[in-house]
Coordinates of C-alpha atoms in Angstrom, one line a residue:
X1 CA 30.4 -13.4 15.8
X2 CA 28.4 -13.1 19.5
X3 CA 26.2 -9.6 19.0
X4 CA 25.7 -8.4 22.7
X5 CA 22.5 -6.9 23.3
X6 CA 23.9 -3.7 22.7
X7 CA 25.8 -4.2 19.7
X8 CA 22.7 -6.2 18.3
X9 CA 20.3 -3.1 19.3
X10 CA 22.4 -0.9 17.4
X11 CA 22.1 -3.2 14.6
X12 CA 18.4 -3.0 14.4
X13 CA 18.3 0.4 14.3
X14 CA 20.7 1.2 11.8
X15 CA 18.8 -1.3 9.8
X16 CA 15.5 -0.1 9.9
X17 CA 17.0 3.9 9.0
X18 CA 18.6 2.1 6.0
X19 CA 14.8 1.1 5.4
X20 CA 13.4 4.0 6.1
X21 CA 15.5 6.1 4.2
X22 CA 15.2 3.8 1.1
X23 CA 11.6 3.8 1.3
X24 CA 11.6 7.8 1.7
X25 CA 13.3 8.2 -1.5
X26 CA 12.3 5.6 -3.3
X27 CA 8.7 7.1 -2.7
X28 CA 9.9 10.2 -4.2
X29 CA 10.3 8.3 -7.8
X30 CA 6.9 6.8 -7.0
X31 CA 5.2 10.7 -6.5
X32 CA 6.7 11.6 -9.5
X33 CA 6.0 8.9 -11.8
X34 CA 2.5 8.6 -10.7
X35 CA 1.8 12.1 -11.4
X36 CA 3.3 11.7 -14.7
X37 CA 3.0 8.5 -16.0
X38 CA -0.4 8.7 -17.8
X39 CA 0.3 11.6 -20.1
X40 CA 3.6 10.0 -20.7
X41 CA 2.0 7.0 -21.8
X42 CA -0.9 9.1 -24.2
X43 CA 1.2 11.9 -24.9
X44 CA 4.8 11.1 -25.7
X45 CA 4.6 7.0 -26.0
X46 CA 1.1 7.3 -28.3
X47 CA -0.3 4.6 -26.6
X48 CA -4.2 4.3 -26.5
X49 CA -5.5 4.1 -23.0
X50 CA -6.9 1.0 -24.0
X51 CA -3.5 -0.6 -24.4
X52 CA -2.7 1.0 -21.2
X53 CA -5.7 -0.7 -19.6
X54 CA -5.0 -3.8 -20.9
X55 CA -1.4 -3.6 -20.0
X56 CA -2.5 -2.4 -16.5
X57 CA -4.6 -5.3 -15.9
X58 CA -2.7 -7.9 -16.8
X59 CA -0.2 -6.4 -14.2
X60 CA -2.5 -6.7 -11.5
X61 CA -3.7 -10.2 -11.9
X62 CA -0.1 -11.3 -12.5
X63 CA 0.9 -9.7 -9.0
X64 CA -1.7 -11.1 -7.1
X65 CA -0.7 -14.9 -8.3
X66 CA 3.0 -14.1 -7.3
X67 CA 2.3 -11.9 -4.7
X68 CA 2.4 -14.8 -1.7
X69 CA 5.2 -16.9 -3.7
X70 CA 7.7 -13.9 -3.6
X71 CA 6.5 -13.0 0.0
X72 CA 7.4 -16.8 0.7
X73 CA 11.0 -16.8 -0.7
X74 CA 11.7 -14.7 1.8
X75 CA 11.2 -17.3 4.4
X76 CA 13.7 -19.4 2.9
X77 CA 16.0 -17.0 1.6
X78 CA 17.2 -13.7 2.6
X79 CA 14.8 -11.2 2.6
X80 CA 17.2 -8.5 1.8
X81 CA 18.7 -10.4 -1.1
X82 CA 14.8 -10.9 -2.4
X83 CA 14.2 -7.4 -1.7
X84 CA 17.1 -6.1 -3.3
X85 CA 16.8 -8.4 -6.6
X86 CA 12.9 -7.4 -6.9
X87 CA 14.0 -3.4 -6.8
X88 CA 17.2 -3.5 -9.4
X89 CA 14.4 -5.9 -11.7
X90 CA 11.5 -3.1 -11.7
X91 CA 14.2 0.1 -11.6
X92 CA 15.7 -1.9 -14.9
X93 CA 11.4 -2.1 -15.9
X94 CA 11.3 1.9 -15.8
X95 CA 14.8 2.4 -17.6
X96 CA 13.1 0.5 -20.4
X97 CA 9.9 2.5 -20.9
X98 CA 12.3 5.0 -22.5
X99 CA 12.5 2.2 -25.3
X100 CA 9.6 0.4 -25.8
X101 CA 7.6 1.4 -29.1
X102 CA 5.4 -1.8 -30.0
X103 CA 2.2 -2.5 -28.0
X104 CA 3.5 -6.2 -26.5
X105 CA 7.0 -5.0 -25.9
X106 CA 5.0 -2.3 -23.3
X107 CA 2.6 -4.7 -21.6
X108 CA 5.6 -7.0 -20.8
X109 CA 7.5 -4.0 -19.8
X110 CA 4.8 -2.9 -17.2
X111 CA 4.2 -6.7 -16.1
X112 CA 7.8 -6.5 -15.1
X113 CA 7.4 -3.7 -13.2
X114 CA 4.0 -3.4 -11.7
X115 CA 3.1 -7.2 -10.8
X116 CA 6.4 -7.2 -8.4
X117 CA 5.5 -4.6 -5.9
X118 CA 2.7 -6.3 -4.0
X119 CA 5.1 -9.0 -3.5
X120 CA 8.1 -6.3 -2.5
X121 CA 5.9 -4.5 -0.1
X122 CA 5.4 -8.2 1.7
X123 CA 9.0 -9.0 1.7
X124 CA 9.5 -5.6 3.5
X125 CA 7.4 -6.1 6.4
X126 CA 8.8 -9.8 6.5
X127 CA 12.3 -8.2 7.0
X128 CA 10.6 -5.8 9.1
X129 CA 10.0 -8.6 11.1
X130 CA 13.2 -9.9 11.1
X131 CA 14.9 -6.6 12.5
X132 CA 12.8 -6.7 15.7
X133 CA 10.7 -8.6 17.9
X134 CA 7.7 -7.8 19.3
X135 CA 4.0 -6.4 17.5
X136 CA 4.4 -3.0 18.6
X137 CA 8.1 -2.1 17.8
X138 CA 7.2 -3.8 14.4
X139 CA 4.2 -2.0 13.6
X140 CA 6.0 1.5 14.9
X141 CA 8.2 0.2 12.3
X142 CA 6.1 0.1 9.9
X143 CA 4.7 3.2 10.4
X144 CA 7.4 5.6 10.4
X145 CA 7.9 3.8 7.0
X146 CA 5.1 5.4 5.4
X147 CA 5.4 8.6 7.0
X148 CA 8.9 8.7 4.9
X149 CA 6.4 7.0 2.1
X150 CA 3.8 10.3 2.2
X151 CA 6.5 12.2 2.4
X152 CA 8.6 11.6 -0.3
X153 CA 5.0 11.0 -2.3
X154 CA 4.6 14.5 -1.5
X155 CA 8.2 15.7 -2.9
X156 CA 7.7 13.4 -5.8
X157 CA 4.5 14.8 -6.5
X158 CA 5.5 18.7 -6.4
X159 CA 8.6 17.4 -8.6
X160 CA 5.9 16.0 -11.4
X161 CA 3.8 19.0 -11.2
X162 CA 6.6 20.9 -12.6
X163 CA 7.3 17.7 -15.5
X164 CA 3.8 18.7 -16.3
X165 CA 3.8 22.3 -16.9
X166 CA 7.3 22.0 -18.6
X167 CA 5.3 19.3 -20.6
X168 CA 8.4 17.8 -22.9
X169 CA 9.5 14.8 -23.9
X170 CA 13.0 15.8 -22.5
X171 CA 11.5 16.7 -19.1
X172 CA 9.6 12.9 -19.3
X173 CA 13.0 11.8 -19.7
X174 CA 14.3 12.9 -16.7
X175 CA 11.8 12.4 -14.7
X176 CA 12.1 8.6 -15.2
X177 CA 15.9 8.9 -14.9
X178 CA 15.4 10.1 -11.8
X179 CA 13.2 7.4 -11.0
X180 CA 16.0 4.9 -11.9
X181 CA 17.7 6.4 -9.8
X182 CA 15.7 6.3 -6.7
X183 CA 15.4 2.5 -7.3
X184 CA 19.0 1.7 -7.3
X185 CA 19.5 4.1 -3.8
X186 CA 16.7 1.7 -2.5
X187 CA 18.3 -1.4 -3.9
X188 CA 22.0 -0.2 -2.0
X189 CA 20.9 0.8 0.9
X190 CA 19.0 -2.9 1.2
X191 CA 21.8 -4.2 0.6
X192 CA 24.1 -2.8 3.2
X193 CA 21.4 -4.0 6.4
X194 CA 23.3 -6.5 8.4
X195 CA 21.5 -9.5 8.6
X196 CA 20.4 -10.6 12.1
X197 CA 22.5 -13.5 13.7
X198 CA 21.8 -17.2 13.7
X199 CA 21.4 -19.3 10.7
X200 CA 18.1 -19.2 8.6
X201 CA 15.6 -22.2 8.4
X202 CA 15.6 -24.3 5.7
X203 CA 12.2 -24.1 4.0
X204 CA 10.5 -24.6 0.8
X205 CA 8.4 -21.1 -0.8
X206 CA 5.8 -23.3 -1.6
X207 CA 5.2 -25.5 1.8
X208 CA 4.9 -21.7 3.4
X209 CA 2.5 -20.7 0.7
X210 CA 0.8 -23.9 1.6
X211 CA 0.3 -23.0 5.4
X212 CA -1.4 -19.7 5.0
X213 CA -3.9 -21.2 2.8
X214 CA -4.8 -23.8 5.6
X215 CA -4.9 -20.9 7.9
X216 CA -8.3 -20.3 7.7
X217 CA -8.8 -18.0 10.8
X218 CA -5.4 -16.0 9.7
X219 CA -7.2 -15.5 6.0
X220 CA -11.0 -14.6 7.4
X221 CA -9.3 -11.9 9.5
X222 CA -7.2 -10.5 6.5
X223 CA -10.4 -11.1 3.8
X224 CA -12.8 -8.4 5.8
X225 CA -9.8 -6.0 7.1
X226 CA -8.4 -5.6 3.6
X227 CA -12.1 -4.2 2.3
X228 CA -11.5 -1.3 4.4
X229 CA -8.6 -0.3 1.7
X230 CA -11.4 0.4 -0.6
X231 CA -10.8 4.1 1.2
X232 CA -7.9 4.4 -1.1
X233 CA -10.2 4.5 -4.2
X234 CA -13.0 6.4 -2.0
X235 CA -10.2 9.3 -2.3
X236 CA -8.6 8.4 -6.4
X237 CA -12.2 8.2 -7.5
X238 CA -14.9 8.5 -5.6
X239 CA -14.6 11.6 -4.5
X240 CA -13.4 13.3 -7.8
X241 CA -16.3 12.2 -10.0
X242 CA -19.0 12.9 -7.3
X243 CA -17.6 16.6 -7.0
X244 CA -17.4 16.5 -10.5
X245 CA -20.4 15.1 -11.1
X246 CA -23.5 15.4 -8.4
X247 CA -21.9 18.9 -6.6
X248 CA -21.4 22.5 -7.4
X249 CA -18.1 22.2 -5.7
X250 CA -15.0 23.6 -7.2
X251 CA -12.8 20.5 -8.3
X252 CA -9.7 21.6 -6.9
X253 CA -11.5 20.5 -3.4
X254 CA -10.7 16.9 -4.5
X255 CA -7.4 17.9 -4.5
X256 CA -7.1 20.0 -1.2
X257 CA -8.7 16.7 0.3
X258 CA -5.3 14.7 -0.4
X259 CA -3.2 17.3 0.6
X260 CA -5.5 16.9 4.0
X261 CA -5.2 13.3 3.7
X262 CA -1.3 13.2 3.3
X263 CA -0.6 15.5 5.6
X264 CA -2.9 13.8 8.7
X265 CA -1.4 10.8 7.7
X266 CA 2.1 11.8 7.8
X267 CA 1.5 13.7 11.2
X268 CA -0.2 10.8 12.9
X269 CA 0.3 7.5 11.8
X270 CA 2.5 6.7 14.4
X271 CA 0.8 7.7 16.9
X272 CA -1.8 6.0 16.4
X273 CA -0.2 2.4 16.1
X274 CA 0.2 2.6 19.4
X275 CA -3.6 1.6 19.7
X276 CA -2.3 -1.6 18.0
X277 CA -0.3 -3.3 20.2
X278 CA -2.8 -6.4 21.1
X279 CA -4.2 -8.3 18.8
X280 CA -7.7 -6.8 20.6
X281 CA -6.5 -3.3 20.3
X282 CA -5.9 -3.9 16.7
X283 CA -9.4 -5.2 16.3
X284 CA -11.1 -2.4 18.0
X285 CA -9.1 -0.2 15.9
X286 CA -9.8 -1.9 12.6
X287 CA -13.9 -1.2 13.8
X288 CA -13.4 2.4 14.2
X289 CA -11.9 2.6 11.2
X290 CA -14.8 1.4 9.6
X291 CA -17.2 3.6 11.5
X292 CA -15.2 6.7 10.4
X293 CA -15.6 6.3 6.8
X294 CA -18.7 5.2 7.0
X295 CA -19.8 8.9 8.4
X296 CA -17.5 9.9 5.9
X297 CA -19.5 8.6 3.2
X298 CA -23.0 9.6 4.9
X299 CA -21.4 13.1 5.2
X300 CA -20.3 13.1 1.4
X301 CA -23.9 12.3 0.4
X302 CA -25.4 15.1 2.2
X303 CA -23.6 17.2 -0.4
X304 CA -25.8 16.3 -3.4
X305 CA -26.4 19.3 -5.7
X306 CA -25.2 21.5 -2.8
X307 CA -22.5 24.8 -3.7
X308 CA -21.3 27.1 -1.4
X309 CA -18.9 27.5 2.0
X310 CA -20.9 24.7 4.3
X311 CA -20.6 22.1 1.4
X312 CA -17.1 23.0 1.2
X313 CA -17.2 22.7 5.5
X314 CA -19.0 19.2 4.9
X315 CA -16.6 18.0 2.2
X316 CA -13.7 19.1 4.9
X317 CA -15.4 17.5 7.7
X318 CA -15.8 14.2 5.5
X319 CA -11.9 14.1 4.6
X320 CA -11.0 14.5 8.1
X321 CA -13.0 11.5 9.4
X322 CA -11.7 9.7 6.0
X323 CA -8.2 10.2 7.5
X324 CA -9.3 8.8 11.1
X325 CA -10.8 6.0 8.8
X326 CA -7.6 5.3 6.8
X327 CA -5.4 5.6 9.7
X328 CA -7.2 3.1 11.9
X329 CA -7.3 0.6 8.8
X330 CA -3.8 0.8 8.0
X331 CA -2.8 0.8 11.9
X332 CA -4.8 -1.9 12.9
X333 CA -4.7 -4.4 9.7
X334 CA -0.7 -4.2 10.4
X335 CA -1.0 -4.5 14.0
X336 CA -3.4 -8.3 13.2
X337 CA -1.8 -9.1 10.3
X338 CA 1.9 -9.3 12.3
X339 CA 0.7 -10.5 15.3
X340 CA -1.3 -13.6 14.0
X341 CA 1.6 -14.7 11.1
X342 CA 3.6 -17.8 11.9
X343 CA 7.1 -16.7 12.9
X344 CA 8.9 -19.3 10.4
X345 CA 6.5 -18.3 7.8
X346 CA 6.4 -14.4 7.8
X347 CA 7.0 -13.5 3.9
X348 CA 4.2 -15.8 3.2
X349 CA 1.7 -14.3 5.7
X350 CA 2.3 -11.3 4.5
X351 CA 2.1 -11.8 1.2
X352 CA -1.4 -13.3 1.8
X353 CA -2.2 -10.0 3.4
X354 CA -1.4 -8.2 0.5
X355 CA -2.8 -10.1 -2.4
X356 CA -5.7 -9.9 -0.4
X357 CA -5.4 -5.9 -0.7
X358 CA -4.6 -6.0 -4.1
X359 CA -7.7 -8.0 -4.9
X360 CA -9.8 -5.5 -3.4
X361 CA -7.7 -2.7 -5.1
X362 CA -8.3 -4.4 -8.4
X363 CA -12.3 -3.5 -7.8
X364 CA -12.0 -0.6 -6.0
X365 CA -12.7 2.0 -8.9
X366 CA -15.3 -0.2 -10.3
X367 CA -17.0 -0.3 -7.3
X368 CA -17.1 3.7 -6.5
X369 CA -17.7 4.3 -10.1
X370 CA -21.1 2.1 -10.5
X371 CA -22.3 3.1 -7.1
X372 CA -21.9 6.8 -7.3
X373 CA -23.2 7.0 -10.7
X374 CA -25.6 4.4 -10.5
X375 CA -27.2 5.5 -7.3
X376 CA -25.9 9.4 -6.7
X377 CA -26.4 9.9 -3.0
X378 CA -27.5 6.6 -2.3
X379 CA -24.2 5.1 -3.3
X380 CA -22.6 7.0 -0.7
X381 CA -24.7 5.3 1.8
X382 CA -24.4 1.8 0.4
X383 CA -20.3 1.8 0.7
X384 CA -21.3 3.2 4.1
X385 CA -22.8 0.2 5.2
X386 CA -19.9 -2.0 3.4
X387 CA -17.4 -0.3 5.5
X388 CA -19.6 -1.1 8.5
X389 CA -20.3 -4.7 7.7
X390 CA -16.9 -5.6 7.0
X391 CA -15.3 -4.1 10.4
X392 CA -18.0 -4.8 12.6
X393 CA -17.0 -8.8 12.7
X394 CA -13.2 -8.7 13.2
X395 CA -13.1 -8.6 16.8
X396 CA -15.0 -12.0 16.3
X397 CA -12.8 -13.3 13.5
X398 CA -9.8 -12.4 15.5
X399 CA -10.7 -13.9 18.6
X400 CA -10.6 -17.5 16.7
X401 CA -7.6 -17.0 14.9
X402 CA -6.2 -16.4 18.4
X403 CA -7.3 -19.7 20.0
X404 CA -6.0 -21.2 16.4
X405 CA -2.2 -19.9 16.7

């Protein structure tokens, strides 16, 4: 069937509100697993946290070896039908926590089901892609996708709060029913996006896995932008154990700090990909992205020892230029990470991209741990200057991977 430009338009769109719909709820099973899923795990399971750990990490390092490979299917297969397989296989992954009792039966169970996502999350932008032409549609995209993502984080969050003080194995239960359940809404709506006309190119997963490791340029410019997600652990840990820690700060400012952090995000995300839509604008973003964090760090470590309503100011002050800092990163790593993937290669690009966040994620804690506690204040100005060095060359980087393409 011919598509006129009409017909096809409304295609796209109905598409991508499919996506963002699925991604909304399915982020609401995400909130309220992840504010549960550690007491589950200690609490009703029995399982030591080292076993958890363990399990965790062997999660990880599976997903960043399949990470590009799954990303690549999607090149040669439908990205939808990848998508769709990879959410009923992790949805079927949470069904079975409420059956696993021995320790190997729980690290496989949690290999299943965190080692995929890296790769899902790659296969999304790839059909992103797909949907619609064009670096700045894409990335707009992509952004109102994780304004649905904070916001159903947010739901999902409130949801587990109340899992928590109910504090029952029965309310555990149903918590990861409902989980299940936001999986398989993901996996049909997926499954109902039209595919987009023409027939698809024949091409092996691993020739396209092949081609972004020869893309030396592509991989330079992903390597330093992906350091800025250490932000994302600047917020999970940092923060929390230098309040805890090195401040007489209440410790519920840790958690007013996300709600700050979630709400900015939510609120201007898209806006600001609109700063994204060169490969130059991306760059420049990407560099102020690093310069906001880094005063957010040099702000944080003027708190040292310090109590009272201007720390508090300080602290606020810091989680507003972390946002600035977080929004440029994410904004601007989309915006080079699109525009400088190979069109008949997409899923692979991307899931270069985002083994090279998970690697960093990997460290992340680590890194913010031994730093702040190692160094107090002085930590706070070392990440600083990491944040600096890594955005300061990816104008530079990106100009040569643009004479490359």
């Amino acid at each position: 069937m011919v598509l006129t430009p009409t017909t096809q338009a409304a295609a796209e769109t109905a598409g991508l509100r499919r996506l963002l719909w699925g991604r909304g709820i399915s982020a609401l099973g995400d909130g309220l697993w992840f504010t549960i899923w550690a007491l589950y795990f200690t609490r009703i399971l029995h399982l030591s946290p080292a076993l958890v750990g363990l399990a965790m990490a062997a999660a990880g390092g599976v997903g960043l070896l399949t990470a590009m490979p799954l990303g690549a299917m999607a090149d040669r297969y439908d990205p939808r039908a990848i998508l769709v397989a990879v959410t009923l296989l992790r949805g079927a992954a949470m069904a079975a926590y409420t059956q696993v009792s021995a320790p190997w039966a729980f690290v496989l169970v949690t290999v299943v089901f965190v080692a995929p996502a890296n790769g899902a999350s790659a296969v999304r932008t790839a059909l992103v892609a797909e949907l619609v032409t064009g670096t700045e549609r894409r990335v707009g995209a992509l952004a109102r996708q994780r304004v649905a993502q904070h916001a159903g984080y947010a739901l999902g969050a409130g949801a587990g709060a109340v899992v928590l003080a109910t504090d029952r194995p029965s309310a555990y239960l149903a918590a990861i029913c409902g989980n299940v359940l936001s999986f398989a809404v993901l996996a049909a709506l997926t499954a109902t996006i039209a595919p987009p006309p023409g027939p698809r190119a024949a091409r092996e997963p691993r020739r396209g896995v092949q081609v972004v490791l020869r893309d030396r340029p592509y991989l330079a410019v992903i390597g330093a932008t992906s350091m800025l997600s250490l932000c994302w652990a600047m917020l999970a840990t940092g923060l929390p154990l230098w309040i805890a820690n090195f401040t007489r700060l209440p410790l519920s400012l840790s958690g007013a700090v996300v709600v700050i952090s979630s709400v900015g995000i939510a609120a201007l995300q898209v806006l600001v990909t609109r700063f994204t839509g060169t490969t130059a604008q991306a760059a420049r973003t990407v560099v102020w992205a690093g310069g906001s964090l880094a005063v957010s760090c040099v702000l944080l470590a003027t708190t040292a020892g310090r109590a009272g309503a201007v720390a508090i100011g300080v602290v606020t002050l810091a989680a507003l230029f972390h946002v600035a800092g977080e929004l440029g990163y994410v904004g601007g790593g989309w915006g080079l990470s699109v525009e400088l993937m190979r069109e008949d290669a997409r899923g692979a690009y991307q899931g270069a991209s985002e083994a090279a966040t998970a690697t960093v994620q990997m460290f992340a804690p680590a890194v913010f741990t031994l730093a702040l506690t190692g160094l107090g204040a002085t930590g706070w100005l070392l990440m600083a200057g990491v944040f600096l060095a890594c955005s300061a060359p990816v104008p530079a980087l990106t100009r040569w991977a643009v004479r490359t393409r």
